[in-house]
mmCIF file of C-alpha atoms and ligand atoms in Angstrom:
data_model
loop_
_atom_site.group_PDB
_atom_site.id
_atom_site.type_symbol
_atom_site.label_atom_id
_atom_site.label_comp_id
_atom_site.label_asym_id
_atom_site.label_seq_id
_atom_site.Cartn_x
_atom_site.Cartn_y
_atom_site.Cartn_z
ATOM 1 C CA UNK A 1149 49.315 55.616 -44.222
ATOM 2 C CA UNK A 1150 52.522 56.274 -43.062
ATOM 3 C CA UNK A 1151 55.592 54.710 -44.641
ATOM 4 C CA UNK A 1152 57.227 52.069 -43.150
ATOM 5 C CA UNK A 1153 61.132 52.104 -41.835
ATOM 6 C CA UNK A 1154 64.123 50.266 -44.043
ATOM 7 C CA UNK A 1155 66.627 48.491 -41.745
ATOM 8 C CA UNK A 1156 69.381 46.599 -43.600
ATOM 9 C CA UNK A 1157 71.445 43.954 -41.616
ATOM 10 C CA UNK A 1158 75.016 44.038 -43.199
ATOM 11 C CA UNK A 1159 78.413 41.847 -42.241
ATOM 12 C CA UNK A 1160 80.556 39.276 -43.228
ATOM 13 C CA UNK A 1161 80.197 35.646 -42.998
ATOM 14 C CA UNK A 1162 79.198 34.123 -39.975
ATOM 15 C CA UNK A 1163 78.598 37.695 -38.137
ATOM 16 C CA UNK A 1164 75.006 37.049 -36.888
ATOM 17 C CA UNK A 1165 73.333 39.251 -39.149
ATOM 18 C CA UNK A 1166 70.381 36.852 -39.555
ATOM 19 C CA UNK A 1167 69.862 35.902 -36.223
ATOM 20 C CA UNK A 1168 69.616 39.535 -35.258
ATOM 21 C CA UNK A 1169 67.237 40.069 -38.125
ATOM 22 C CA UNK A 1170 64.749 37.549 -36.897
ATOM 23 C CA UNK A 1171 65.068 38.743 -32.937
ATOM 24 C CA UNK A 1172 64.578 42.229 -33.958
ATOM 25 C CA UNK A 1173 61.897 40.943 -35.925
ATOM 26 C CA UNK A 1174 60.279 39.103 -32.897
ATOM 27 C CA UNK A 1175 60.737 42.248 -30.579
ATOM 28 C CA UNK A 1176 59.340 44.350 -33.183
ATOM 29 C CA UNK A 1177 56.239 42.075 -33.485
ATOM 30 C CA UNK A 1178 55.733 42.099 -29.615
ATOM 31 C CA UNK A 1179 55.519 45.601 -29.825
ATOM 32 C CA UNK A 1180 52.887 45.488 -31.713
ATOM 33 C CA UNK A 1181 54.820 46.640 -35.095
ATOM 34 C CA UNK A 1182 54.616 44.688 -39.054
ATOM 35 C CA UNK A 1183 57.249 43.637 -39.643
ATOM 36 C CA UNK A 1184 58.815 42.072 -43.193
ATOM 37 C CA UNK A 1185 61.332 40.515 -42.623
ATOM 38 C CA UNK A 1186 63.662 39.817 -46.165
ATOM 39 C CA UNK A 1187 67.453 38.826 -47.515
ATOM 40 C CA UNK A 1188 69.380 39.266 -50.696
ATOM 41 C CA UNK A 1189 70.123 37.206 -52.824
ATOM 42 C CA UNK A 1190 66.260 37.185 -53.109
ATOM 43 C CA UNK A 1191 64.445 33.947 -54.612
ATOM 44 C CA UNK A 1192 63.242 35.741 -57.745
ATOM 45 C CA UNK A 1193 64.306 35.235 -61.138
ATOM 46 C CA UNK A 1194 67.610 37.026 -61.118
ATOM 47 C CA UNK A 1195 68.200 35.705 -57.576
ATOM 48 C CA UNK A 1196 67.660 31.703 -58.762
ATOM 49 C CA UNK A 1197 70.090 32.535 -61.118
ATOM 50 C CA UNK A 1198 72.451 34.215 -58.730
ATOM 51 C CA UNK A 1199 71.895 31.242 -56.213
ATOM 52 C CA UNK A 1200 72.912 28.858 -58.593
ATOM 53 C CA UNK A 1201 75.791 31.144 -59.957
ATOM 54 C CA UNK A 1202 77.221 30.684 -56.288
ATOM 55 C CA UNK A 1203 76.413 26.856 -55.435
ATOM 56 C CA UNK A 1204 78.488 26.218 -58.932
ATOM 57 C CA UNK A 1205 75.262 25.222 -60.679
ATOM 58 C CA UNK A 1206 75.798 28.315 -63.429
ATOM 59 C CA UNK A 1207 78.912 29.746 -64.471
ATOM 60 C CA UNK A 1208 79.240 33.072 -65.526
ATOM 61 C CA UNK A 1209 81.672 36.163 -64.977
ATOM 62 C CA UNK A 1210 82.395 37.644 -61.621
ATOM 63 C CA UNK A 1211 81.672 40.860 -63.084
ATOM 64 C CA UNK A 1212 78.570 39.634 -64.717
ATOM 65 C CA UNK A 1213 77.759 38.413 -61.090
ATOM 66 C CA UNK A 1214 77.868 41.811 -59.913
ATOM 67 C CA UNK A 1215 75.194 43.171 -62.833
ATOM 68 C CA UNK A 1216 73.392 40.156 -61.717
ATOM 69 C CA UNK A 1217 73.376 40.950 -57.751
ATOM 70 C CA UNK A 1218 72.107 44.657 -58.993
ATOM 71 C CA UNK A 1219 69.244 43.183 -60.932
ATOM 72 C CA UNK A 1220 68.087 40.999 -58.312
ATOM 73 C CA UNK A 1221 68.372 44.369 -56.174
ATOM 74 C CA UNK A 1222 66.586 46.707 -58.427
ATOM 75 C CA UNK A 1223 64.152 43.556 -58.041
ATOM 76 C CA UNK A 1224 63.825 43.246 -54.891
ATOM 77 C CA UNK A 1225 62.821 46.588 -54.445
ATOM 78 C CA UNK A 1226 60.633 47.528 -57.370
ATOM 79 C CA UNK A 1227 58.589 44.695 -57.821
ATOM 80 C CA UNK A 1228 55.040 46.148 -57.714
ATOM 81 C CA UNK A 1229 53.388 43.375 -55.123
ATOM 82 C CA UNK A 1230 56.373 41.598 -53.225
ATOM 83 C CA UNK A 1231 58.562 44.716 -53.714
ATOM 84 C CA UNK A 1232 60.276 46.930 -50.676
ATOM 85 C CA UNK A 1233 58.876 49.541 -51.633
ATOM 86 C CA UNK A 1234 55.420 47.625 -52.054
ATOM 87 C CA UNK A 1235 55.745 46.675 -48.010
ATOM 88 C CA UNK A 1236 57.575 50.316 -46.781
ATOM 89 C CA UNK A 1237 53.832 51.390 -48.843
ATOM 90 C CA UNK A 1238 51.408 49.749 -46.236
ATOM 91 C CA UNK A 1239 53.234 50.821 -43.404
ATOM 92 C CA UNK A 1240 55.324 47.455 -42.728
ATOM 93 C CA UNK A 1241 58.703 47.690 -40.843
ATOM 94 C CA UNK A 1242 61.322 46.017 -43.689
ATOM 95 C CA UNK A 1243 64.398 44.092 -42.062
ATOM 96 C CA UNK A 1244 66.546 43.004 -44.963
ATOM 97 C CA UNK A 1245 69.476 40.338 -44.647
ATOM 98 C CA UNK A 1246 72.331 42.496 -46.947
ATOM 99 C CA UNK A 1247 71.696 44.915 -49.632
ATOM 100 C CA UNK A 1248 74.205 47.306 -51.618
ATOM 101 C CA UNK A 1249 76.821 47.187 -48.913
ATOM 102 C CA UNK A 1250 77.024 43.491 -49.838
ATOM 103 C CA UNK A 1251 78.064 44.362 -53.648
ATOM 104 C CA UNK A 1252 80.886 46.876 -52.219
ATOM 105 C CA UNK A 1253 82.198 44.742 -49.890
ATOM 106 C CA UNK A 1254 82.125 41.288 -51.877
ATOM 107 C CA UNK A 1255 82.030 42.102 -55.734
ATOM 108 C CA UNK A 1256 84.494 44.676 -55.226
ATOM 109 C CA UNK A 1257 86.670 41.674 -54.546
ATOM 110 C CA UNK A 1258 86.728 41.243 -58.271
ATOM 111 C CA UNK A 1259 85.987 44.667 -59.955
ATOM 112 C CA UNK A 1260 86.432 48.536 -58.780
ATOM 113 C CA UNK A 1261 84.378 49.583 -56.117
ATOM 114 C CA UNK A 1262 83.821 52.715 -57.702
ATOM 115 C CA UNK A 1263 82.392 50.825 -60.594
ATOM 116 C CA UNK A 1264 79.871 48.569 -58.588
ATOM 117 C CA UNK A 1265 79.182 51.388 -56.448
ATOM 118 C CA UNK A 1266 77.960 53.170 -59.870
ATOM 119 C CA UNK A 1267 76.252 50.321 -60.913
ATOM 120 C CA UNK A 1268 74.168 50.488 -57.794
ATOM 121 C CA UNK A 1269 73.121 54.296 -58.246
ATOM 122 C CA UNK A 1270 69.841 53.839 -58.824
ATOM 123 C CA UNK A 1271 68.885 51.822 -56.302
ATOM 124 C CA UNK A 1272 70.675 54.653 -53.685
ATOM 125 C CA UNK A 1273 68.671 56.898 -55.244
ATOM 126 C CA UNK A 1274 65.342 55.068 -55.025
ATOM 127 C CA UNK A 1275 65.677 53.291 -51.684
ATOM 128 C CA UNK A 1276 68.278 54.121 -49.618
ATOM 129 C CA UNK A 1277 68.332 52.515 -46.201
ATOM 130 C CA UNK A 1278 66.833 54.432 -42.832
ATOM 131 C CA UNK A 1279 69.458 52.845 -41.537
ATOM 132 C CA UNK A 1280 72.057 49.918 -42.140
ATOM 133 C CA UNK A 1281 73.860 47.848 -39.295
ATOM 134 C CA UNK A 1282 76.844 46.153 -39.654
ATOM 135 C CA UNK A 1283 77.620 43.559 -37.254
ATOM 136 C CA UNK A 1284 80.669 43.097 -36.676
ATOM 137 C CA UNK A 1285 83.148 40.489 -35.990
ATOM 138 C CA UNK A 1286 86.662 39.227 -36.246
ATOM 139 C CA UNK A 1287 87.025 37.286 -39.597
ATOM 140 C CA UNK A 1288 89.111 34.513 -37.387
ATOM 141 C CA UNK A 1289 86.192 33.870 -35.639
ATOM 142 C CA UNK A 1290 84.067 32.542 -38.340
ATOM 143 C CA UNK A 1291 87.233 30.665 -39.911
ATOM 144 C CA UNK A 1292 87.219 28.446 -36.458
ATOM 145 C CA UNK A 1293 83.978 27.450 -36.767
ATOM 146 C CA UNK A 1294 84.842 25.479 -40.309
ATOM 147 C CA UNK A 1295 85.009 22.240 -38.800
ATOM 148 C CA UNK A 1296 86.676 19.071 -40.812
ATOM 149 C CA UNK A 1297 88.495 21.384 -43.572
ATOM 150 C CA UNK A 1298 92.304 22.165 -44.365
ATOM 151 C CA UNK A 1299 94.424 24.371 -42.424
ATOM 152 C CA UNK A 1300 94.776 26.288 -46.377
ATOM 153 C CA UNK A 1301 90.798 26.525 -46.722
ATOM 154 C CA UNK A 1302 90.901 28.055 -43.434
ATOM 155 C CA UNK A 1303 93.716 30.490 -44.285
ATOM 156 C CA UNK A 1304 92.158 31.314 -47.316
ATOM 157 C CA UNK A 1305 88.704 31.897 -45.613
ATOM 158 C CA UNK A 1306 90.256 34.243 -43.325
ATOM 159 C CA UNK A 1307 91.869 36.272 -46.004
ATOM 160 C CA UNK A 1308 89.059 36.528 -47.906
ATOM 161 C CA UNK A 1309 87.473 37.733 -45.046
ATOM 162 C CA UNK A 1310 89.492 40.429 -43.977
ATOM 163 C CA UNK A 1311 89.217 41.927 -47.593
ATOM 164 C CA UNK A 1312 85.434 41.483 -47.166
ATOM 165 C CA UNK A 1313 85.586 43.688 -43.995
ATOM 166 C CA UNK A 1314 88.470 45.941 -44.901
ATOM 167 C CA UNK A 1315 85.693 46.837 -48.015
ATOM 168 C CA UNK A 1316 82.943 47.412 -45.689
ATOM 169 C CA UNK A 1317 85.168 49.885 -43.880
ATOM 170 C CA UNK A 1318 86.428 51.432 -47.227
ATOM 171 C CA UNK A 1319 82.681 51.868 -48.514
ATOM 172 C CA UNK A 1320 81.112 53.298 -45.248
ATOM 173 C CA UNK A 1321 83.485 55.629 -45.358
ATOM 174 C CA UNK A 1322 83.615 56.575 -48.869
ATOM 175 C CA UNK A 1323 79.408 57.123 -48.453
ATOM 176 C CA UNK A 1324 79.372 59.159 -45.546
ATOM 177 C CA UNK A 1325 75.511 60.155 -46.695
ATOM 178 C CA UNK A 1326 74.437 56.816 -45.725
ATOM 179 C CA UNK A 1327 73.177 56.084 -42.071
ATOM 180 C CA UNK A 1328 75.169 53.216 -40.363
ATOM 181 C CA UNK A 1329 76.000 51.609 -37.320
ATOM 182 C CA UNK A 1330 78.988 49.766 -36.178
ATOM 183 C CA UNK A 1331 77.449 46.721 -33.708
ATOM 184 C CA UNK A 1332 80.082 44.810 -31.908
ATOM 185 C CA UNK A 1333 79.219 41.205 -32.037
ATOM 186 C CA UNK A 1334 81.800 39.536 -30.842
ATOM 187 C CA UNK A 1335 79.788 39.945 -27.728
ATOM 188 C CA UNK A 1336 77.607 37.408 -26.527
ATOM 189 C CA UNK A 1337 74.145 37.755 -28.879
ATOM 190 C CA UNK A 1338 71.886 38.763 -26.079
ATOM 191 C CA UNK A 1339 74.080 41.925 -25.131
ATOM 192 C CA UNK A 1340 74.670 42.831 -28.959
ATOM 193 C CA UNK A 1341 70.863 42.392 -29.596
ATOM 194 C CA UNK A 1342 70.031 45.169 -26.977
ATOM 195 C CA UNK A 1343 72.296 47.523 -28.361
ATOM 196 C CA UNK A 1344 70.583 46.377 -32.079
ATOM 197 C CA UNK A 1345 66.893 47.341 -30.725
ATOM 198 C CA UNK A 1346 68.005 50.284 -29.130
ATOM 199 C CA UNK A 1347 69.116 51.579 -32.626
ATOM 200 C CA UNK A 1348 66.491 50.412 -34.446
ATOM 201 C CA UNK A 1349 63.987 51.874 -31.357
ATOM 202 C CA UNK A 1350 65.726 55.304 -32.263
ATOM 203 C CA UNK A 1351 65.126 55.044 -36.163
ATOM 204 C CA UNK A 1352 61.375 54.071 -35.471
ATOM 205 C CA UNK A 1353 60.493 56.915 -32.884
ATOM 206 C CA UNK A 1354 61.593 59.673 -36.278
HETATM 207 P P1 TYD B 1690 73.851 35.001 -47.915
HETATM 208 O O1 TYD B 1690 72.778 34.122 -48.470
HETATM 209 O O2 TYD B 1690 73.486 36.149 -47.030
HETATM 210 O O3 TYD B 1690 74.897 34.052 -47.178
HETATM 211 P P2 TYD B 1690 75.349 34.105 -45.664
HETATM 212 O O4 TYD B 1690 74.149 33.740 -44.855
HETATM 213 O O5 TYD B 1690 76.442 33.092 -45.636
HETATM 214 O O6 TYD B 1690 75.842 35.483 -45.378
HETATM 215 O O7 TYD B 1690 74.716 35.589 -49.113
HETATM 216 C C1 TYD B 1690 75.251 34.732 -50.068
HETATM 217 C C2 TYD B 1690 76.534 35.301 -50.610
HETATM 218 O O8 TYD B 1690 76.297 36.338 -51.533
HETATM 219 C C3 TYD B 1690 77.478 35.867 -49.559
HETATM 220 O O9 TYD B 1690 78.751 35.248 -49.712
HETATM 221 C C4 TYD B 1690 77.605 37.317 -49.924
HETATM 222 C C5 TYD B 1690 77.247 37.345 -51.376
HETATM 223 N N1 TYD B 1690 76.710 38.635 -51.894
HETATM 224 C C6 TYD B 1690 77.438 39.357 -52.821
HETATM 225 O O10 TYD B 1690 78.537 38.965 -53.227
HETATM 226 N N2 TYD B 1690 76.922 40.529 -53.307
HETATM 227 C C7 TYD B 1690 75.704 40.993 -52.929
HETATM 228 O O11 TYD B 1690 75.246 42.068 -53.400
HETATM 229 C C8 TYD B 1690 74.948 40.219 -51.962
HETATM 230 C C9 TYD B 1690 73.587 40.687 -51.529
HETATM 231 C C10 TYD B 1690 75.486 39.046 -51.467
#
């Protein structure tokens, strides 16, 4: 059976990245294709932990939050039934919602990149990504849709933000091995989503 394609949906907050997930996911399917689709933080054991880690229900280090989000990973894709790798086997299509580029964009906020970028290694070296989108949009954007907070939540929203995407930027480029695509998505969805099959279409037809 022929392996399956690994197509990672990366951005900040806000950007769409699920929604695009689940209409490539629907295309995909009306072509006729399986399709899995996935997210990280995943709902196993190291992911309940992490989920509860950020709703404020477990308190522990940010950097111990990064080890975390790389167990969850290492996880995600090893685990011998619900595994990636598992799905990629019996020739599914695998969407995921984030993966590594999440831990250099986000726990980088906290700890080098270099380091989490190391502490990801393996999971490079096992699964890398046939390709990874990152949808992008301005961090503003996502700030004005915080209805009913303070002017300083939104500021510091925004801020973070930008730091979120400036890291994106930093780690694509420090990786140039990896496969990724910039999608604009401050356009409306429907014209962005094109532009997401067509690239995913591409990957598929290798
Ligand atoms: P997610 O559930 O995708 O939230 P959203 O739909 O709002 O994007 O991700 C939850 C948070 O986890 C998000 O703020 C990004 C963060 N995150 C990391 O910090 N590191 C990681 O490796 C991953 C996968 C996510």
């Amino acid at each position: 059976m022929t392996r399956g394609k690994f197509i990672v949906f990366e951005g900040i907050d806000g950007s769409g990245k699920s929604s695009h997930a689940r209409l490539l996911k629907e295309r995909l399917e009306a072509a006729g294709h399986l399709v899995w689709l996935t997210c990280e933080p995943t709902d196993g054991e190291a992911g309940s932990l992490l989920r509860r880690c950020l709703t404020g229900g477990a308190d522990l280090p940010e950097q111990a939050i990064a080890g975390l989000f790389m167990t969850d990973r290492l996880d995600h894709i090893l685990h011998p039934t619900k595994g990636i790798l598992a799905h990629l086997e019996q020739g599914e299509i695998v969407l995921c919602d984030r993966y590594y580029f999440s831990s250099f964009a986000y726990n980088s906020l906290f700890a080098p990149m270099d380091w989490i970028i190391e502490i990801n290694r393996l999971a490079r070296e096992i699964l890398r990504p046939d390709l990874t989108l990152f949808l992008d949009i301005p961090p503003e954007s996502f700030a004005s849709r915080m209805t009913g907070r303070g002017e300083r939540e939104r500021y510091e929203k925004i801020e973070t933000l930008t730091r979120v995407r400036e890291n994106y930027l930093k780690a694509f480029a420090a990786l140039p091995d990896e496969r990724v695509a910039t999608v604009d998505n401050a356009r409306p969805i429907e014209v962005a989503a094109e532009e997401v099959a067509a690239l995913a279409e591409k990957v598929l037809a290798e």
